[in-house]
Every structure is written in C-alpha cells, then in structure tokens.
Amino acid sequence: MSAFLVEGGRRLDGSVRVHGAKNSVLPILAAAFLADGESVIHNCPRLSDVAASLEILRHLGCGVRWEGDTVSVDASAPAGVDVPDALMREMRSSVIFLGAILGRMGRAQLCAPGGCELGPRPIDLHLAAIRTLGGTVEEEGGRLSCSGALTGGDVVLSIPSVGATENAMLAAVAAAGTTTITNAAREPEIVDLQEFLRTLGAKVRGAGSSVITVEGGKPLHGGEFTVMGDRIVAATYLAAAACAGGQVKVTGVDWRHLSTVTAVLTEAGCAVRSGRDCLAIRCEEPLRGVRPVRTAPYPGFPTDAQAILMAAMSRSEGTTLFVENIFESRYRHVDELTRMGADIRVEGRVAVVCGVPRLHGAAVRADDLRGGAALTLAALGAEGRSTITGLQHIDRGYQNLEGDLRKLGAEIRREEL
Ligand code: UD1
C-alpha cells in the first residue's frame, strides 16, 4: 500500500503548470470513437481514468497510442459494442461511452454503473436522452442493452447533468437530423467537447449556454485538438497555498473558469491576481471565515472544489458553512479532517466548519478523489507528520500531486508502507 508522508508547516513558493482536464479528456476520448479516422489529442494527463478509457477504446477495436501527453486514437475500424464490466466498475464515467458506441455502431452494451463514493449516481437522464433520440434501452440483471438507429429530437434535462449532457451530445452527433438539448450543463468541459467535435466536422453550437443544438448524422473525420487545463487541479494548488501560506502561481488554466473559487479565497483574506492563462495567489495566515459556500452547477461554486476549500477553512478565524447541493454523500473527508484537529459538524447537506488555529498531523485515509486531495492539503498546513493512504483515489485525478507540491516547497513523498 502506498501513502503520502507529509511534514507540515512548510510555506509554499513558486510556480506550477496544471495538466489537461480529466473531466474534459474523458468525454473527448469517447467522442474519438465517433470519427472515421485518427484523433490526435494533446495535453492529455497521465491519469488512471485516462488509461481506463484507452483500454475501453482498444477493446472497441481502436488503435491507440500514448506518447508523452499526446494520445492518438484511430477509430477507422471499430469492432466492438460493449464496455467490459471491470472497466465500467473501475471508472463510473465510462457510461459516457454509451452515446458514442450506440451512435457509431447502432448497438451498445454495458453494465449499469453502481453507486460510488459520492453516494448514488443514477444515469436515468442519460438513458432518457438516448430514448428521446429513438434508442431502445433494455435493463436486465444490471446490464444495459441499447440499440436503434438514432434520429434528432428534443432532449430536455430535468437537471443540468454534466454526464447526461455529454452523452446526449455524442448520441446527437450520430443521430440523423437536428437535436436540441435544453437545460444543458454549462461547464467549460462541455465547451471543450463541442470544440473537439467541431474539429471532427460535427455541427454543434450553444455549449456554454443552456441550449445546445446539434445537426447530426454526418460522417466525422479525424482531427487534432488540445485539451483545456484542469480547473480543479488549479483550484487545488491555490487552496494548497491557502492551507500552507505562501505565494503560488498556477499556469495553464483559464482564470475565468475559477471565478467562484477565487472569490472565496479572496474573501478569506488571500490576494489573488489573474493573467491570460494563469492565476497567482498570496496567502498570509490566518484565513478568515467566509459567507456560506454553496455548491451549484457551473458557473456556481464547483462541488469538486468543496473538499479542498474546506481543508483551507478548517484552519481559520471564524466559522464557514458549506452547503453541498450536487451530491448526497460528499463529506467523507470530514471525519479524517477531524482527526487532524478540525472542528467540523455535518448535518445533511450542510457542514459547519469552526476554524481552529492549528491542525496536527495524523494518519488519514482518502475515500474519494477530491477528499483525498483535501487531506493532503490539510496536512501541508498541519503541525507535524501526516500519513495519507488511499492514493488510488487521488491518482484518478492528479498526474503528480506530490511532485508538484514538492516543487512548491512542500515536504511530501510517496512511500510503500
Ligand atoms: C461530473 C464530473 C464530476 C463533477 C460533477 C458535477 C466528470 C467525469 N465528472 O460528474 O467530477 O463532480 O460532474 O459537477 O465529468 N444525476 C441524476 N441522474 C442522471 C445523472 C445525474 O440524478 O442521470 C444527478 C447526480 O446524482 C448528481 C447531479 O445529477 O446529483 C449532478 O451529476 P452530474 O452533473 O451528472 O455529474 P457527473 O457527470 O456524474
């Protein structure tokens, strides 16, 4: 079992570049299956979820190469219609392949993704979108079988689900005729997916707004694309500076994607500046408690940044309320932060964080990706040594968290226990 060993109390200082966005590259890799040709994708992060997606593409008959941060996917001779159960279990977001496989092959089979560390994550909206486009969906014994020649239609999402929006876009690109997706998610990753689909020759517009229009049914060719920088990784390094104190510059990210996060950090007393593709933060302790942080679909405060900001606010003057509106069970980091001396109480969707002057090192376990990052950040600002296990969760979303933090002056290393 590997673990991070962190010696807390070192100020951070320096500059770090974020890798490509996990939540952007995963749907883009699924989209590559729609192209009758080769897609060359740059700024592709080395993450276990990306490796799982490439495994799925290989299984579907694609030629796949991964050199440095460039991935090439040749989908000119597709030969499969299913996602193996093991890969489906490994990465819940492999459901994003549904629209692409069904669209390209007229058939798709996968096992229904189970619940995960954030609580139940249903896919009813994904399936409703597929049905609206004329696909039939049979659910039996935990398996989903979808089939049908898709045609354009009016997809109306009851909530702006990121994954359902992406699945609907991929299916719609293959569906003959015009599709509109109403109440679409507006996340920057959706815009990135639209831009990638356009490089393949698809006619998609409206991403970034609540209505996306797709004129589908045209054959797609290969293309070349560079994935956007990961806004949540950027938020993590900003929050790291808030936890440990110091000055950090984060490059390779669009600052406009992080306005709600930087607003909280500014209110807490950090000085944040933004440039063309960078953000810089200066944090002198102690932080001040802030007004309630409520997670919401983009452009609201991202649920993926809730845990890391909570780590920062754990050591502050005053009280901060967090309200988690997206996922039911996204406070699993709280008990572990409490082991480090944090004073946090959870009632349903609300966490009350009473800032304490000091955290102390402890042995803690990551139960999910962003919660694991939060524990690592808390350890940077804690007195003494911490051990963080459960790194397989963290590795799903950070290419080299410990290396980047070390570059900024943190004392952190990965060891086999
Ligand atoms: C994506 C991100 C994840 C982020 C989340 C919210 C990826 C790979 N993951 O996840 O990091 O935390 O957006 O910003 O991009 N829901 C339903 N039925 C559905 C689909 C979703 O009820 O069919 C609910 C979910 O349970 C959740 C809410 O909708 O409560 C939002 O989920 P969604 O936006 O779909 O998140 P994901 O796409 O799974």
Short mmCIF file of C-alpha atoms and ligand atoms in Angstrom, two decimals:
data_model
loop_
_atom_site.label_atom_id
_atom_site.label_comp_id
_atom_site.label_asym_id
_atom_site.label_seq_id
_atom_site.Cartn_x
_atom_site.Cartn_y
_atom_site.Cartn_z
CA MET A 1 0.00 0.00 0.00
CA SER A 2 1.41 3.40 -0.88
CA ALA A 3 0.99 6.54 1.18
CA PHE A 4 1.94 10.19 1.18
CA LEU A 5 4.17 11.18 4.06
CA VAL A 6 3.79 14.89 4.70
CA GLU A 7 5.81 17.01 7.09
CA GLY A 8 3.57 20.01 7.65
CA GLY A 9 4.40 23.62 8.24
CA ARG A 10 6.42 24.49 5.10
CA ARG A 11 5.32 27.63 3.26
CA LEU A 12 4.78 27.23 -0.47
CA ASP A 13 6.54 29.38 -3.02
CA GLY A 14 6.84 29.02 -6.78
CA SER A 15 5.05 28.26 -9.99
CA VAL A 16 3.32 25.13 -11.23
CA ARG A 17 1.63 24.22 -14.51
CA VAL A 18 -1.61 22.25 -14.44
CA HIS A 19 -2.18 19.28 -16.70
CA GLY A 20 -5.11 18.77 -19.07
CA ALA A 21 -8.57 18.48 -17.58
CA LYS A 22 -9.66 14.97 -16.60
CA ASN A 23 -13.32 15.82 -16.98
CA SER A 24 -12.65 17.18 -20.44
CA VAL A 25 -10.45 14.43 -21.80
CA LEU A 26 -12.74 11.55 -20.78
CA PRO A 27 -15.71 12.60 -22.96
CA ILE A 28 -13.28 13.66 -25.70
CA LEU A 29 -11.82 10.15 -25.78
CA ALA A 30 -15.34 8.73 -26.02
CA ALA A 31 -16.07 11.21 -28.83
CA ALA A 32 -13.00 10.00 -30.71
CA PHE A 33 -14.87 6.70 -31.23
CA LEU A 34 -17.32 8.55 -33.49
CA ALA A 35 -14.65 9.56 -36.02
CA ASP A 36 -13.85 7.56 -39.12
CA GLY A 37 -10.16 8.40 -38.79
CA GLU A 38 -7.45 9.31 -36.30
CA SER A 39 -7.89 11.82 -33.48
CA VAL A 40 -4.71 13.30 -32.04
CA ILE A 41 -5.31 14.71 -28.58
CA HIS A 42 -2.68 16.88 -26.87
CA ASN A 43 -2.38 17.91 -23.20
CA CYS A 44 -3.75 14.54 -22.19
CA PRO A 45 -2.99 13.92 -18.50
CA ARG A 46 -1.36 10.67 -17.32
CA LEU A 47 -4.19 9.51 -15.09
CA SER A 48 -5.60 6.09 -14.26
CA ASP A 49 -9.02 7.17 -15.61
CA VAL A 50 -7.43 8.07 -18.96
CA ALA A 51 -5.69 4.67 -19.04
CA ALA A 52 -9.08 3.01 -18.39
CA SER A 53 -10.68 4.99 -21.25
CA LEU A 54 -7.89 3.94 -23.63
CA GLU A 55 -8.41 0.35 -22.54
CA ILE A 56 -12.08 0.66 -23.48
CA LEU A 57 -11.16 2.14 -26.88
CA ARG A 58 -8.74 -0.74 -27.53
CA HIS A 59 -11.47 -3.19 -26.58
CA LEU A 60 -13.73 -1.44 -29.11
CA GLY A 61 -11.20 -2.10 -31.85
CA CYS A 62 -9.42 1.26 -31.96
CA GLY A 63 -5.72 1.73 -32.49
CA VAL A 64 -4.39 3.69 -29.51
CA ARG A 65 -1.00 5.33 -28.89
CA TRP A 66 0.00 7.34 -25.82
CA GLU A 67 3.28 9.23 -26.08
CA GLY A 68 4.10 11.93 -23.55
CA ASP A 69 0.95 13.99 -23.21
CA THR A 70 -0.38 13.13 -26.65
CA VAL A 71 -2.86 10.37 -27.31
CA SER A 72 -3.80 9.14 -30.79
CA VAL A 73 -6.99 7.18 -31.29
CA ASP A 74 -7.65 5.56 -34.65
CA ALA A 75 -11.32 4.60 -34.79
CA SER A 76 -11.46 3.85 -38.52
CA ALA A 77 -12.19 0.15 -37.97
CA PRO A 78 -14.44 -0.13 -34.91
CA ALA A 79 -15.11 -3.69 -33.87
CA GLY A 80 -16.90 -3.75 -30.52
CA VAL A 81 -20.13 -2.62 -28.89
CA ASP A 82 -19.52 -3.27 -25.19
CA VAL A 83 -17.63 -1.82 -22.25
CA PRO A 84 -16.14 -4.64 -20.16
CA ASP A 85 -17.66 -4.84 -16.68
CA ALA A 86 -14.30 -4.46 -14.94
CA LEU A 87 -13.64 -1.15 -16.69
CA MET A 88 -17.17 0.01 -16.07
CA ARG A 89 -16.66 -0.65 -12.37
CA GLU A 90 -13.23 0.95 -12.32
CA MET A 91 -14.49 4.20 -13.76
CA ARG A 92 -18.10 5.18 -13.34
CA SER A 93 -17.78 7.84 -16.01
CA SER A 94 -17.26 5.12 -18.64
CA VAL A 95 -21.05 5.48 -19.06
CA ILE A 96 -20.03 8.39 -21.29
CA PHE A 97 -19.16 5.78 -23.95
CA LEU A 98 -22.84 4.84 -24.26
CA GLY A 99 -23.84 7.63 -26.65
CA ALA A 100 -20.72 7.22 -28.77
CA ILE A 101 -20.92 3.43 -29.11
CA LEU A 102 -24.64 3.41 -29.81
CA GLY A 103 -24.27 6.29 -32.25
CA ARG A 104 -21.44 4.68 -34.21
CA MET A 105 -22.46 1.01 -34.05
CA GLY A 106 -26.24 1.07 -33.65
CA ARG A 107 -25.86 -1.06 -30.53
CA ALA A 108 -24.20 -0.72 -27.13
CA GLN A 109 -23.89 -2.94 -24.08
CA LEU A 110 -22.62 -2.13 -20.64
CA CYS A 111 -23.30 -2.95 -17.04
CA ALA A 112 -25.18 -0.33 -15.05
CA PRO A 113 -22.69 1.68 -13.00
CA GLY A 114 -23.21 1.10 -9.30
CA GLY A 115 -23.19 3.67 -6.55
CA CYS A 116 -19.85 5.21 -5.79
CA GLU A 117 -18.03 7.08 -3.11
CA LEU A 118 -20.20 10.19 -3.58
CA GLY A 119 -23.46 8.35 -2.96
CA PRO A 120 -25.91 7.08 -5.55
CA ARG A 121 -25.19 8.37 -9.05
CA PRO A 122 -28.15 7.45 -11.23
CA ILE A 123 -27.99 7.50 -15.04
CA ASP A 124 -31.72 7.93 -15.67
CA LEU A 125 -31.13 11.23 -17.51
CA HIS A 126 -28.55 9.62 -19.79
CA LEU A 127 -30.99 6.87 -20.69
CA ALA A 128 -33.92 9.25 -21.16
CA ALA A 129 -31.83 11.25 -23.64
CA ILE A 130 -30.96 8.11 -25.59
CA ARG A 131 -34.67 7.14 -25.69
CA THR A 132 -35.63 10.63 -26.88
CA LEU A 133 -33.26 10.14 -29.81
CA GLY A 134 -35.01 6.89 -30.74
CA GLY A 135 -32.75 4.38 -29.00
CA THR A 136 -34.27 1.47 -27.13
CA VAL A 137 -32.80 0.70 -23.73
CA GLU A 138 -33.28 -2.65 -22.04
CA GLU A 139 -32.18 -3.07 -18.46
CA GLU A 140 -31.85 -6.62 -17.20
CA GLY A 141 -29.89 -8.06 -14.32
CA GLY A 142 -27.71 -4.98 -14.01
CA ARG A 143 -26.94 -4.94 -17.74
CA LEU A 144 -27.95 -2.31 -20.24
CA SER A 145 -28.54 -3.15 -23.88
CA CYS A 146 -29.20 -0.25 -26.20
CA SER A 147 -29.95 -0.34 -29.88
CA GLY A 148 -31.55 1.60 -32.68
CA ALA A 149 -30.77 3.99 -35.49
CA LEU A 150 -30.83 7.39 -33.79
CA THR A 151 -32.71 10.41 -35.07
CA GLY A 152 -32.63 14.01 -33.85
CA GLY A 153 -35.04 15.08 -31.12
CA ASP A 154 -35.68 17.49 -28.26
CA VAL A 155 -33.79 16.39 -25.19
CA VAL A 156 -34.92 18.22 -22.07
CA LEU A 157 -32.85 17.54 -18.96
CA SER A 158 -34.62 17.93 -15.62
CA ILE A 159 -31.29 18.91 -14.05
CA PRO A 160 -28.20 20.15 -15.90
CA SER A 161 -26.22 16.91 -15.54
CA VAL A 162 -22.71 17.13 -16.96
CA GLY A 163 -22.51 13.48 -17.98
CA ALA A 164 -26.03 13.34 -19.43
CA THR A 165 -25.36 16.49 -21.48
CA GLU A 166 -22.18 14.92 -22.86
CA ASN A 167 -23.82 11.59 -23.62
CA ALA A 168 -26.70 13.36 -25.37
CA MET A 169 -24.24 15.42 -27.44
CA LEU A 170 -22.34 12.32 -28.56
CA ALA A 171 -25.51 10.44 -29.46
CA ALA A 172 -26.92 13.53 -31.21
CA VAL A 173 -23.85 13.93 -33.41
CA ALA A 174 -24.54 10.45 -34.80
CA ALA A 175 -28.34 10.93 -34.97
CA ALA A 176 -29.80 11.97 -38.32
CA GLY A 177 -31.38 15.42 -38.10
CA THR A 178 -31.37 18.22 -35.55
CA THR A 179 -31.23 17.74 -31.78
CA THR A 180 -31.65 20.40 -29.14
CA ILE A 181 -30.54 19.78 -25.58
CA THR A 182 -32.38 22.06 -23.19
CA ASN A 183 -31.21 22.76 -19.62
CA ALA A 184 -27.80 21.53 -20.70
CA ALA A 185 -24.88 21.71 -18.27
CA ARG A 186 -22.77 24.80 -18.94
CA GLU A 187 -19.42 23.56 -17.60
CA PRO A 188 -16.27 24.60 -19.53
CA GLU A 189 -15.61 20.90 -20.22
CA ILE A 190 -18.83 20.83 -22.29
CA VAL A 191 -17.46 23.69 -24.39
CA ASP A 192 -14.20 21.76 -24.82
CA LEU A 193 -16.17 18.72 -26.01
CA GLN A 194 -18.06 20.88 -28.50
CA GLU A 195 -14.79 22.30 -29.85
CA PHE A 196 -13.33 18.82 -30.24
CA LEU A 197 -16.46 17.56 -32.04
CA ARG A 198 -16.20 20.54 -34.38
CA THR A 199 -12.61 19.62 -35.28
CA LEU A 200 -14.03 16.24 -36.33
CA GLY A 201 -16.50 18.03 -38.61
CA ALA A 202 -19.59 17.90 -36.36
CA LYS A 203 -22.11 20.73 -36.37
CA VAL A 204 -22.62 21.63 -32.71
CA ARG A 205 -23.36 25.03 -31.22
CA GLY A 206 -24.53 26.55 -27.96
CA ALA A 207 -22.19 24.79 -25.49
CA GLY A 208 -21.59 27.06 -22.52
CA SER A 209 -25.26 28.10 -22.64
CA SER A 210 -28.30 26.12 -21.54
CA VAL A 211 -29.36 25.13 -25.04
CA ILE A 212 -27.10 23.08 -27.28
CA THR A 213 -28.04 22.39 -30.90
CA VAL A 214 -26.57 19.54 -32.91
CA GLU A 215 -27.10 18.87 -36.60
CA GLY A 216 -26.19 15.23 -36.66
CA GLY A 217 -25.89 12.26 -38.94
CA LYS A 218 -22.91 13.45 -40.96
CA PRO A 219 -19.77 11.30 -41.10
CA LEU A 220 -16.93 12.55 -38.91
CA HIS A 221 -13.26 12.60 -39.83
CA GLY A 222 -10.15 12.59 -37.61
CA GLY A 223 -8.72 15.76 -36.12
CA GLU A 224 -6.19 17.31 -33.78
CA PHE A 225 -7.07 19.01 -30.51
CA THR A 226 -5.52 20.35 -27.30
CA VAL A 227 -7.45 19.68 -24.08
CA MET A 228 -8.10 22.65 -21.76
CA GLY A 229 -6.23 22.96 -18.46
CA ASP A 230 -7.76 21.32 -15.40
CA ARG A 231 -9.58 23.98 -13.37
CA ILE A 232 -9.97 21.71 -10.35
CA VAL A 233 -6.25 20.90 -10.26
CA ALA A 234 -5.64 24.66 -10.45
CA ALA A 235 -8.09 25.22 -7.60
CA THR A 236 -6.20 22.56 -5.63
CA TYR A 237 -2.88 24.41 -5.91
CA LEU A 238 -4.49 27.72 -4.99
CA ALA A 239 -6.07 26.07 -1.96
CA ALA A 240 -2.70 24.47 -1.12
CA ALA A 241 -1.24 27.96 -0.77
CA ALA A 242 -4.21 28.94 1.39
CA CYS A 243 -3.59 25.91 3.64
CA ALA A 244 0.17 26.25 3.97
CA GLY A 245 0.62 30.00 3.46
CA GLY A 246 2.90 31.41 0.78
CA GLN A 247 2.85 32.59 -2.82
CA VAL A 248 1.96 30.34 -5.72
CA LYS A 249 1.48 30.92 -9.44
CA VAL A 250 -0.61 28.41 -11.37
CA THR A 251 -0.30 28.38 -15.15
CA GLY A 252 -2.06 26.54 -17.98
CA VAL A 253 -5.58 27.38 -16.84
CA ASP A 254 -8.26 29.86 -17.85
CA TRP A 255 -8.82 32.07 -14.78
CA ARG A 256 -12.42 32.74 -15.83
CA HIS A 257 -13.24 29.10 -15.02
CA LEU A 258 -12.32 29.71 -11.38
CA SER A 259 -14.09 32.96 -10.51
CA THR A 260 -16.26 31.47 -7.76
CA VAL A 261 -13.30 29.70 -6.17
CA THR A 262 -11.04 32.75 -6.22
CA ALA A 263 -13.89 34.87 -4.82
CA VAL A 264 -14.00 32.63 -1.73
CA LEU A 265 -10.22 32.69 -1.34
CA THR A 266 -10.20 36.48 -1.65
CA GLU A 267 -12.93 36.81 0.96
CA ALA A 268 -10.85 34.59 3.24
CA GLY A 269 -8.01 37.10 3.01
CA CYS A 270 -5.83 35.78 0.19
CA ALA A 271 -4.63 38.10 -2.56
CA VAL A 272 -5.44 36.62 -5.98
CA ARG A 273 -4.34 38.02 -9.34
CA SER A 274 -5.23 36.65 -12.74
CA GLY A 275 -3.40 36.78 -16.07
CA ARG A 276 -4.08 35.40 -19.52
CA ASP A 277 -3.64 31.73 -18.70
CA CYS A 278 -2.57 31.92 -15.10
CA LEU A 279 -3.53 32.81 -11.55
CA ALA A 280 -1.31 33.90 -8.70
CA ILE A 281 -2.18 33.76 -5.01
CA ARG A 282 -0.54 35.18 -1.90
CA CYS A 283 -1.77 33.93 1.46
CA GLU A 284 -0.65 35.13 4.83
CA GLU A 285 -2.18 33.34 7.74
CA PRO A 286 -4.62 33.23 9.31
CA LEU A 287 -7.54 32.94 6.89
CA ARG A 288 -10.89 34.48 7.84
CA GLY A 289 -14.19 32.62 7.82
CA VAL A 290 -16.34 33.40 4.76
CA ARG A 291 -20.01 33.57 3.83
CA PRO A 292 -21.68 30.21 3.09
CA VAL A 293 -20.10 28.25 0.25
CA ARG A 294 -22.89 26.61 -1.74
CA THR A 295 -22.02 24.16 -4.49
CA ALA A 296 -24.00 24.58 -7.70
CA PRO A 297 -23.79 23.72 -11.39
CA TYR A 298 -21.37 25.93 -13.34
CA PRO A 299 -20.93 28.89 -13.15
CA GLY A 300 -21.68 28.28 -9.45
CA PHE A 301 -19.13 27.05 -6.95
CA PRO A 302 -17.92 23.60 -8.11
CA THR A 303 -18.69 20.59 -5.96
CA ASP A 304 -15.26 19.28 -6.96
CA ALA A 305 -13.65 22.21 -5.08
CA GLN A 306 -15.77 21.85 -1.92
CA ALA A 307 -13.43 19.50 -0.04
CA ILE A 308 -10.21 21.36 -0.84
CA LEU A 309 -11.67 24.71 0.23
CA MET A 310 -12.96 23.07 3.39
CA ALA A 311 -9.42 21.91 4.15
CA ALA A 312 -8.30 25.53 3.90
CA MET A 313 -11.15 26.92 6.02
CA SER A 314 -10.53 24.27 8.72
CA ARG A 315 -7.61 26.38 9.90
CA SER A 316 -9.08 29.87 10.02
CA GLU A 317 -10.57 32.52 12.27
CA GLY A 318 -14.34 32.26 12.31
CA THR A 319 -16.97 29.88 11.06
CA THR A 320 -17.77 28.87 7.47
CA LEU A 321 -20.84 26.95 6.29
CA PHE A 322 -20.60 24.63 3.32
CA VAL A 323 -23.78 23.50 1.57
CA GLU A 324 -23.34 20.56 -0.82
CA ASN A 325 -26.15 20.74 -3.35
CA ILE A 326 -24.88 18.37 -6.06
CA PHE A 327 -24.03 15.06 -4.40
CA GLU A 328 -25.66 13.42 -1.39
CA SER A 329 -22.61 11.98 0.23
CA ARG A 330 -19.66 14.23 -0.35
CA TYR A 331 -18.39 14.83 3.16
CA ARG A 332 -16.36 11.68 3.71
CA HIS A 333 -13.21 13.78 4.20
CA VAL A 334 -14.78 15.44 7.26
CA ASP A 335 -14.07 12.63 9.75
CA GLU A 336 -10.50 12.49 8.56
CA LEU A 337 -10.04 16.27 8.82
CA THR A 338 -11.41 15.99 12.35
CA ARG A 339 -8.62 13.53 13.17
CA MET A 340 -6.21 16.33 12.30
CA GLY A 341 -7.91 18.60 14.84
CA ALA A 342 -10.51 20.29 12.61
CA ASP A 343 -13.83 21.24 14.20
CA ILE A 344 -16.49 20.33 11.63
CA ARG A 345 -20.07 19.14 12.10
CA VAL A 346 -22.20 17.76 9.31
CA GLU A 347 -25.98 17.88 9.20
CA GLY A 348 -27.36 16.51 5.94
CA ARG A 349 -26.12 18.71 3.16
CA VAL A 350 -24.57 21.30 5.48
CA ALA A 351 -21.12 21.24 7.06
CA VAL A 352 -20.33 23.78 9.77
CA VAL A 353 -16.60 24.46 9.84
CA CYS A 354 -15.49 26.24 13.03
CA GLY A 355 -11.99 27.38 12.19
CA VAL A 356 -9.24 26.31 14.59
CA PRO A 357 -5.83 27.98 14.95
CA ARG A 358 -3.85 24.78 14.45
CA LEU A 359 -4.17 21.35 12.85
CA HIS A 360 -1.89 18.48 13.80
CA GLY A 361 -0.50 15.64 11.73
CA ALA A 362 -2.42 12.34 11.72
CA ALA A 363 -2.79 9.07 9.84
CA VAL A 364 -5.76 9.56 7.50
CA ARG A 365 -7.33 7.75 4.56
CA ALA A 366 -8.64 9.14 1.29
CA ASP A 367 -12.06 7.75 0.38
CA ASP A 368 -12.56 9.71 -2.81
CA LEU A 369 -10.55 11.79 -5.25
CA ARG A 370 -11.11 15.38 -4.13
CA GLY A 371 -11.48 14.40 -0.48
CA GLY A 372 -8.03 12.79 -0.75
CA ALA A 373 -6.57 15.98 -2.21
CA ALA A 374 -8.18 17.92 0.64
CA LEU A 375 -6.50 15.73 3.27
CA THR A 376 -3.15 16.21 1.55
CA LEU A 377 -3.60 19.99 1.61
CA ALA A 378 -4.68 19.99 5.25
CA ALA A 379 -1.51 18.01 6.07
CA LEU A 380 0.61 20.74 4.44
CA GLY A 381 -0.74 23.26 6.93
CA ALA A 382 -0.73 20.92 9.95
CA GLU A 383 1.96 20.71 12.60
CA GLY A 384 3.97 17.50 12.42
CA ARG A 385 3.77 14.45 10.22
CA SER A 386 0.73 13.05 8.41
CA THR A 387 0.29 9.82 6.52
CA ILE A 388 -2.35 9.70 3.77
CA THR A 389 -3.42 6.37 2.33
CA GLY A 390 -5.99 5.56 -0.37
CA LEU A 391 -3.81 7.14 -3.05
CA GLN A 392 -5.55 5.20 -5.82
CA HIS A 393 -8.39 7.73 -5.49
CA ILE A 394 -6.03 10.70 -5.76
CA ASP A 395 -4.25 9.17 -8.76
CA ARG A 396 -7.53 9.20 -10.68
CA GLY A 397 -7.35 12.96 -10.97
CA TYR A 398 -3.82 14.22 -10.31
CA GLN A 399 -0.90 13.28 -12.52
CA ASN A 400 1.76 14.06 -9.94
CA LEU A 401 0.28 15.79 -6.92
CA GLU A 402 3.25 15.13 -4.66
CA GLY A 403 5.79 16.17 -7.31
CA ASP A 404 4.00 19.46 -7.98
CA LEU A 405 3.65 20.25 -4.28
CA ARG A 406 7.31 19.36 -3.67
CA LYS A 407 8.28 21.75 -6.44
CA LEU A 408 6.47 24.46 -4.49
CA GLY A 409 8.48 23.66 -1.36
CA ALA A 410 6.23 21.16 0.43
CA GLU A 411 7.80 18.24 2.25
CA ILE A 412 5.85 15.34 0.82
CA ARG A 413 6.86 11.98 -0.55
CA ARG A 414 5.18 8.78 -1.68
CA GLU A 415 6.27 5.62 0.09
CA GLU A 416 5.31 1.98 0.12
CA LEU A 417 4.14 1.10 3.63
C1 UD1 B 1 -19.35 15.32 -13.46
C2 UD1 B 1 -17.87 15.30 -13.12
C3 UD1 B 1 -17.68 15.35 -11.62
C4 UD1 B 1 -18.43 16.51 -11.02
C5 UD1 B 1 -19.88 16.52 -11.47
C6 UD1 B 1 -20.66 17.75 -11.04
C7 UD1 B 1 -16.91 14.03 -14.94
C8 UD1 B 1 -16.20 12.79 -15.36
N1 UD1 B 1 -17.28 14.09 -13.65
O1 UD1 B 1 -19.91 14.12 -12.92
O2 UD1 B 1 -16.28 15.48 -11.34
O3 UD1 B 1 -18.38 16.42 -9.62
O4 UD1 B 1 -19.94 16.46 -12.90
O5 UD1 B 1 -20.03 18.90 -11.47
O6 UD1 B 1 -17.08 14.96 -15.69
N2 UD1 B 1 -27.96 12.83 -11.83
C9 UD1 B 1 -29.18 12.17 -11.89
N3 UD1 B 1 -29.44 11.40 -12.98
C10 UD1 B 1 -28.55 11.27 -14.01
C11 UD1 B 1 -27.33 11.96 -13.94
C12 UD1 B 1 -27.06 12.73 -12.83
O7 UD1 B 1 -29.98 12.26 -10.97
O8 UD1 B 1 -28.85 10.55 -14.97
C13 UD1 B 1 -27.66 13.67 -10.64
C14 UD1 B 1 -26.45 13.17 -9.87
O9 UD1 B 1 -26.79 12.15 -8.96
C15 UD1 B 1 -25.97 14.42 -9.18
C16 UD1 B 1 -26.32 15.52 -10.20
O10 UD1 B 1 -27.25 14.95 -11.09
O11 UD1 B 1 -26.71 14.62 -8.01
C17 UD1 B 1 -25.15 16.05 -10.98
O12 UD1 B 1 -24.47 14.99 -11.59
P1 UD1 B 1 -23.72 15.12 -12.97
O13 UD1 B 1 -23.64 16.56 -13.37
O14 UD1 B 1 -24.31 14.16 -13.93
O15 UD1 B 1 -22.26 14.63 -12.60
P2 UD1 B 1 -21.35 13.64 -13.40
O16 UD1 B 1 -21.47 13.89 -14.85
O17 UD1 B 1 -21.54 12.26 -12.87
#
